[in-house]
């Protein structure tokens, strides 16, 4: 397989600026790394947070973003044994971790204090050839479609993990806040596949139609609802609220409302990462209604394998649109305006 020396990429040259479509060198994998020829990459709101500089953690600059890259392994370092040239592999948010700290040793590798983050601290999947640590690249079965699986590599893994963290069991209700977005559309599908009843919360008729087609039992429109708390509670059987809330929204407001409608003894899982946001809940309610509040951050290698297996079995078919990598800035503009129902995937060949 011949590997070119140059490739097309989308490069962020200044935080807060636009991405620039240009040619850059193809990187060479180190001893414990693989080089993946990225065919498709999903576009996550995290990529937008990164280019805007929303979070209290600096990115590398210049930066190639992207962390939902699906492709084919074309080169590997001499220490890599279990990934073969020609295998399908996925570049996910956690590009690498030390594998030796007490977090990595206990399968909490997203909490490793020295992680490599794709499209943030190391270059990611908005390029045609991307490096990943062999231990961490997602193993993608050959029967999977690389275009359709790309959004699983962050959105799918993250919401699947969040649903597990919620402790909700089959037959219970889960509110998905931001259900019309990339993570949300996946969350509705994973919730259904896990036997849960998803209540979708988002804005607008297009997202309502999509959420209901994906299996939401009800839709609450945050743009038109006069009382979100009451509207969510009243679609649960006894009106006590859902057993779990998965917060995926990119604004702070819904993080303030969740504790008011979650069922007593229920669990709120924070996943969305709005800039400068704080979680607020009444101490009185939290105590007397015995509410659990927690965060959930991507997934480990086992969560990755499990989330991919749901997809391989045909249980996850969240909608996505494909555009060329050269059009990435247009996708960010639509995302900023909240106009994307589901996910956008970029095709690195154009
Ligand atoms: P997205 O832009 O595709 O979707 C966000 C959705 O939230 C949109 O549909 C928007 O309409 C909706 N929304 C906005 N305000 C709302 C409100 N008040 N009530 C209900 N819905 C509202 O974004 P995405 O790619 O799905 O990412 C969502 C968030 O998750 C981002 O902040 C991203 O950085 C974060 N994220 C976290 C992790 C993690 O591991 N914790 C992993 C991936 C992404
Ligand atoms: Zn992501």
Short mmCIF file of C-alpha atoms in Angstrom, two decimals, residues 92 94 97-112 135-136 157 161 164-165 296-304 306:
data_model
loop_
_atom_site.label_atom_id
_atom_site.label_comp_id
_atom_site.label_asym_id
_atom_site.label_seq_id
_atom_site.Cartn_x
_atom_site.Cartn_y
_atom_site.Cartn_z
CA UNK A 92 -11.87 8.31 19.04
CA UNK A 94 -9.18 9.26 23.74
CA UNK A 97 -3.49 7.13 27.71
CA UNK A 98 -0.59 5.94 29.87
CA UNK A 99 -2.21 2.55 30.68
CA UNK A 100 -0.16 2.53 33.93
CA UNK A 101 -1.84 5.01 36.30
CA UNK A 102 -4.43 3.82 38.80
CA UNK A 103 -7.23 5.09 36.52
CA UNK A 104 -5.97 3.26 33.45
CA UNK A 105 -5.30 0.12 35.51
CA UNK A 106 -8.93 0.08 36.66
CA UNK A 107 -10.45 0.62 33.20
CA UNK A 108 -11.11 4.30 33.85
CA UNK A 109 -8.69 5.38 31.14
CA UNK A 110 -10.70 8.52 30.22
CA UNK A 111 -9.60 9.80 33.65
CA UNK A 112 -5.88 9.26 32.95
CA UNK A 135 -4.01 0.15 22.31
CA UNK A 136 -6.79 2.72 21.96
CA UNK A 157 -19.84 5.43 22.83
CA UNK A 161 -21.76 4.87 28.57
CA UNK A 164 -25.15 2.68 31.67
CA UNK A 165 -23.96 5.21 34.27
CA UNK A 296 -20.02 10.86 32.39
CA UNK A 297 -17.06 11.28 30.07
CA UNK A 298 -16.71 9.29 26.82
CA UNK A 299 -16.10 5.56 27.49
CA UNK A 300 -13.32 3.07 28.03
CA UNK A 301 -12.14 0.40 25.59
CA UNK A 302 -14.79 -2.06 26.77
CA UNK A 303 -17.59 0.53 26.40
CA UNK A 304 -16.24 1.15 22.90
CA UNK A 306 -19.96 -2.81 23.41
#
